[in-house]
mmCIF file of C-alpha atoms and ligand atoms in Angstrom:
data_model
loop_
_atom_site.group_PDB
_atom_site.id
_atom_site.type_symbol
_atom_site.label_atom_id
_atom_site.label_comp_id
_atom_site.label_asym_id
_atom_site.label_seq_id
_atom_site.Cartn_x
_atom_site.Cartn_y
_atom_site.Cartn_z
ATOM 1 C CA UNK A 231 -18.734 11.306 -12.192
ATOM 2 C CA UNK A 232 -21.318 13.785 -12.721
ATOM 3 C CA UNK A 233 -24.502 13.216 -11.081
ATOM 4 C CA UNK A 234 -28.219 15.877 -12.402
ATOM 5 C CA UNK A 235 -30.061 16.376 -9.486
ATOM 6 C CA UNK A 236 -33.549 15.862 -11.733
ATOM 7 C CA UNK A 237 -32.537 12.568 -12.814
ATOM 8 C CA UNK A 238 -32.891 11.117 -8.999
ATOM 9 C CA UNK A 239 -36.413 9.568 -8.655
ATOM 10 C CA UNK A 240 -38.001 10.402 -5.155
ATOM 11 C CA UNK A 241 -36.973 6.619 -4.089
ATOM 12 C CA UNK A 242 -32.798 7.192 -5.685
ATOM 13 C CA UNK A 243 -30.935 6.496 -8.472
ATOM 14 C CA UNK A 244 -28.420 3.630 -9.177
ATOM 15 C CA UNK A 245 -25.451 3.852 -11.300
ATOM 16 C CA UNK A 246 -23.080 1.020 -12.533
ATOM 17 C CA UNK A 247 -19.612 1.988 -13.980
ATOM 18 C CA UNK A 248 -15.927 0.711 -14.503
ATOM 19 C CA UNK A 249 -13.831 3.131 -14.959
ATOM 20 C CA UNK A 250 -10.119 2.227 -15.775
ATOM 21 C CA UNK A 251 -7.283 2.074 -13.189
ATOM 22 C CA UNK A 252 -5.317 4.561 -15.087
ATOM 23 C CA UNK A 253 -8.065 7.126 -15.157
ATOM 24 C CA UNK A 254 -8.025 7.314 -11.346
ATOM 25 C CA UNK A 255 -5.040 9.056 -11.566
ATOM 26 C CA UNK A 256 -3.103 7.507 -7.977
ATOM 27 C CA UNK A 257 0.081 8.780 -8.179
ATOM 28 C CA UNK A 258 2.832 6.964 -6.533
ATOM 29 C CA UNK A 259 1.542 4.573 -4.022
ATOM 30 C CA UNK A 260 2.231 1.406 -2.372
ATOM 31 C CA UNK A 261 -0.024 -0.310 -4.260
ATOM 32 C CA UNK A 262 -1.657 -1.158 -8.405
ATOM 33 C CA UNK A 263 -4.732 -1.022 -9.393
ATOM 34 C CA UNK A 264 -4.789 -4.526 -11.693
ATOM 35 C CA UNK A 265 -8.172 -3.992 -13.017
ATOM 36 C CA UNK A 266 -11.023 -1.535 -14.136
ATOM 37 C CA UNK A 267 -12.173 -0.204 -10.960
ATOM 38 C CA UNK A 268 -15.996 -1.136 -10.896
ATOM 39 C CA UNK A 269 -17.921 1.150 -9.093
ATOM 40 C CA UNK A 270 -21.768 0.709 -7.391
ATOM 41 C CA UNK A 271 -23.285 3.741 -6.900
ATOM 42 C CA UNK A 272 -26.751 5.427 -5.416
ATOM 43 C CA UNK A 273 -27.836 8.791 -4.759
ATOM 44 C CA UNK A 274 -30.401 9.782 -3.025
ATOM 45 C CA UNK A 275 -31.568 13.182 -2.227
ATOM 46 C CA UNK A 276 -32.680 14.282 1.740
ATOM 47 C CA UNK A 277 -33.743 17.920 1.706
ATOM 48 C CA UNK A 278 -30.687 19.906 1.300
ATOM 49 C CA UNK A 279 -28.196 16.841 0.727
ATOM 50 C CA UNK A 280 -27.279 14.684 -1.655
ATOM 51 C CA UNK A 281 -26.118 11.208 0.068
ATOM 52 C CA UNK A 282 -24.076 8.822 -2.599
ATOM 53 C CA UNK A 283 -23.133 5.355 -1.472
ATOM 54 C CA UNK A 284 -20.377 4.030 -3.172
ATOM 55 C CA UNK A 285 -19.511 0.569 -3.086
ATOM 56 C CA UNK A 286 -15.869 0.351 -5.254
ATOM 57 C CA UNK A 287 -14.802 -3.193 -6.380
ATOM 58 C CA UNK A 288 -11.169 -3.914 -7.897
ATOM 59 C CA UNK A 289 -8.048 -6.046 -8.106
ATOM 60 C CA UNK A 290 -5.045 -4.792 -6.122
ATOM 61 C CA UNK A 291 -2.084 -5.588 -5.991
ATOM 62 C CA UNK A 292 0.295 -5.055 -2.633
ATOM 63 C CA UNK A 293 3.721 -5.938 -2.212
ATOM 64 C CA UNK A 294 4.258 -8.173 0.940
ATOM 65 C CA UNK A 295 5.116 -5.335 4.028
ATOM 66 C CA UNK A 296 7.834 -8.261 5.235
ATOM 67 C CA UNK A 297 8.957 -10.020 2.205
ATOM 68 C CA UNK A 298 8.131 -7.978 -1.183
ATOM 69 C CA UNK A 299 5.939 -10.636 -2.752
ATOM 70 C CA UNK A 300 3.699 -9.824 -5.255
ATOM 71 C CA UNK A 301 -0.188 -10.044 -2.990
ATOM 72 C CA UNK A 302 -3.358 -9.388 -5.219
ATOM 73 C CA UNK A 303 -5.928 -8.718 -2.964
ATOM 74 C CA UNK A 304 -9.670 -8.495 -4.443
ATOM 75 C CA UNK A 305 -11.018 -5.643 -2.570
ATOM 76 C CA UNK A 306 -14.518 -4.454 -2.508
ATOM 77 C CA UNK A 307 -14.955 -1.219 -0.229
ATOM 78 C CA UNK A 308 -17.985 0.934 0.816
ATOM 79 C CA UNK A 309 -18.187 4.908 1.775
ATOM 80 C CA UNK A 310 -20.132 6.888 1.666
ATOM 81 C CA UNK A 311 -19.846 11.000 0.168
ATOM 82 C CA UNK A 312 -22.289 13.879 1.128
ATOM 83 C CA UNK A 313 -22.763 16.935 -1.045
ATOM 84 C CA UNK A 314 -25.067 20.098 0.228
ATOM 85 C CA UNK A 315 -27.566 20.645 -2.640
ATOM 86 C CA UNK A 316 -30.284 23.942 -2.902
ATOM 87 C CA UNK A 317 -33.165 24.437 -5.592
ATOM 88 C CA UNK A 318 -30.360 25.852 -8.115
ATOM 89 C CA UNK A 319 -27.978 22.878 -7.583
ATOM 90 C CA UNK A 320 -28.066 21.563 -11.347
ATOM 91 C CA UNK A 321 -25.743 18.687 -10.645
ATOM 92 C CA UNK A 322 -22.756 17.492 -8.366
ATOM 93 C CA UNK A 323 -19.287 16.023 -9.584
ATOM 94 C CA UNK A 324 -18.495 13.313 -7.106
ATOM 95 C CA UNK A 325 -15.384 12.218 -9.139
ATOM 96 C CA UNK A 326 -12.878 13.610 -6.893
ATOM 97 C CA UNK A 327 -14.635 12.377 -3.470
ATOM 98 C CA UNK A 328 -14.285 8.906 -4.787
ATOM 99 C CA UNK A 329 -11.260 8.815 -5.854
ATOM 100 C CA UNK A 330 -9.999 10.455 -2.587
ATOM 101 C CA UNK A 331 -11.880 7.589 -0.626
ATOM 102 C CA UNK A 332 -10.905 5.059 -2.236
ATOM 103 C CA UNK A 333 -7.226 6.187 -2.645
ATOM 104 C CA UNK A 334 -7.361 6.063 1.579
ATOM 105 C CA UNK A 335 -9.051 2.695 1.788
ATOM 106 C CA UNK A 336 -7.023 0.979 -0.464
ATOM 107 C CA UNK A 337 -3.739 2.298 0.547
ATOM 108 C CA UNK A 338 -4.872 2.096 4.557
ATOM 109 C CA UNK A 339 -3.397 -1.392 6.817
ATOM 110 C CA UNK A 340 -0.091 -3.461 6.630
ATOM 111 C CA UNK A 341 -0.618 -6.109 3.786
ATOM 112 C CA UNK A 342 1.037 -9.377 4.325
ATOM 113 C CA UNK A 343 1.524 -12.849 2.044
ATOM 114 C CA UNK A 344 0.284 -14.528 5.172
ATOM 115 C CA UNK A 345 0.254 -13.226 8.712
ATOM 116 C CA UNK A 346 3.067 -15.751 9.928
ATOM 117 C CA UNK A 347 5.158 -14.290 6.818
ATOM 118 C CA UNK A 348 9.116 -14.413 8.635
ATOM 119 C CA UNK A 349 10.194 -11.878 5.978
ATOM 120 C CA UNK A 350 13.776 -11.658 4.511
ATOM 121 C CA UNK A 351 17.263 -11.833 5.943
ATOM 122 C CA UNK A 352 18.363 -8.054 5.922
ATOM 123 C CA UNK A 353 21.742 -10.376 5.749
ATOM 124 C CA UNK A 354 21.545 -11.910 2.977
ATOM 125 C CA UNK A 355 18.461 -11.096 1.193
ATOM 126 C CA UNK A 356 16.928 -14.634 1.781
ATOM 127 C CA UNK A 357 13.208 -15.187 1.843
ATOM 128 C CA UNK A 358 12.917 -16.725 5.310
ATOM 129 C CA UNK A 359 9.512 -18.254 4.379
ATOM 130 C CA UNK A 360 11.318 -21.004 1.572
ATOM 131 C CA UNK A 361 14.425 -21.440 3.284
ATOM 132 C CA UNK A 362 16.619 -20.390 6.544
ATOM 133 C CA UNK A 363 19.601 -19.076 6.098
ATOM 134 C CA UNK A 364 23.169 -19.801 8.179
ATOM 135 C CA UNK A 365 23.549 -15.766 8.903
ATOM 136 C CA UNK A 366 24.557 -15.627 13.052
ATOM 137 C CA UNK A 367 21.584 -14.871 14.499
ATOM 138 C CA UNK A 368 22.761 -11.195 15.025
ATOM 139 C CA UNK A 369 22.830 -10.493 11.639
ATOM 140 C CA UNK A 370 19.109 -10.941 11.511
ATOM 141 C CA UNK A 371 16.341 -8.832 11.165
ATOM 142 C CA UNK A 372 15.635 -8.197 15.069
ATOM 143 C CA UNK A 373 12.333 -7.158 14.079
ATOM 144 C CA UNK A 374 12.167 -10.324 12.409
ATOM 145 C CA UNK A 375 13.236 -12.142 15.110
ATOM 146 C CA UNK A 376 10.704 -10.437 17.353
ATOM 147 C CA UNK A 377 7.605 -11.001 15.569
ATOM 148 C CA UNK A 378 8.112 -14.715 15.737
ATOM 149 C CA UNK A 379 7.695 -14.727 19.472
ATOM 150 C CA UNK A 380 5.535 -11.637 19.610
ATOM 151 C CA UNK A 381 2.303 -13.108 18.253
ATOM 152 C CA UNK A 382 0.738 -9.020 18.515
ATOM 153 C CA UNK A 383 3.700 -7.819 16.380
ATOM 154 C CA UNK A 384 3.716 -4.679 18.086
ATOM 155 C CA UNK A 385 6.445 -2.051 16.979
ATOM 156 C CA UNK A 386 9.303 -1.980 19.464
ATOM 157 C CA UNK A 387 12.456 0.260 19.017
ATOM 158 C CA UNK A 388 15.170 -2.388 17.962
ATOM 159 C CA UNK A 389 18.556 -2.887 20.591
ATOM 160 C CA UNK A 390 20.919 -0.957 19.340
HETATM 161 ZN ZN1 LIG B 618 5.458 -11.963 3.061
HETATM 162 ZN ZN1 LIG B 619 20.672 -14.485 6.037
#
């Protein structure tokens, strides 16, 4: 996204645009981009900067950190990008600054179906939120295990 300095008015400028999930270009993440990625934007200059802020709205889609559902999370992030400008500065290309921030925002924090999600059985492969399973107890996911009476769900090492 190209931005010309001389189109700014003194007071900023405001461009709307969707741009397709597949022309972000975001690699192999943990995540899908399920919509056009509609982006908010307004520059205004301030002496010898440029300040864009970028509001970024799409549907996502995560799988489940415990149990590998499908989530689709509709997501609507803010950020903001600073570019140094000077008299000759015909125009900046902010393309790559959004994509970067947005690529960290949506890919940043543990996504869950719900936060009491029990995952699955590493046993047996059971999702422990629509049924239990009759695995011994030992054959369970300790982490699992853990996280039902650890309502902070902090990492631990697991007993060997
Ligand atoms: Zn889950
Ligand atoms: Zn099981």
């Amino acid at each position: 996204m190209k931005i010309y300095l001389r189109a700014i008015p003194p007071e900023g400028l405001v461009i709307e645009k969707s741009i397709p999930a597949e022309e972000a270009g975001w690699g192999d993440k943990n995540f899908e981009i399920l919509s056009p990625i509609h982006l908010n934007v307004k520059a205004v200059k301030a002496g010898d900067e440029l300040c864009v802020s970028v509001n970024a709205k799409a549907l996502c889609g995560y799988a489940c950190a415990r149990c590998l559902v499908e989530v689709k999370i509709e997501r609507s992030d803010t950020f903001d990008i600073y570019c140094d400008i000077n008299s000759k500065t015909e125009f900046v290309d902010i393309s790559e600054d959004i994509r970067q921030e947005l690529m960290l925002a949506i890919s940043s924090g543990i996504i869950l179906c719900k936060p009491e999600c029990k995952g699955i059985c590493p046993n047996c492969g059971v999702n422990l939120n629509e049924q239990q399973c009759q695995c011994p107890q030992d054959l369970k996911n300790p982490v699992v295990m853990r996280m039902d009476d650890d309502p902070e769900d902090k990492p631990r090492r697991l007993p060997l």
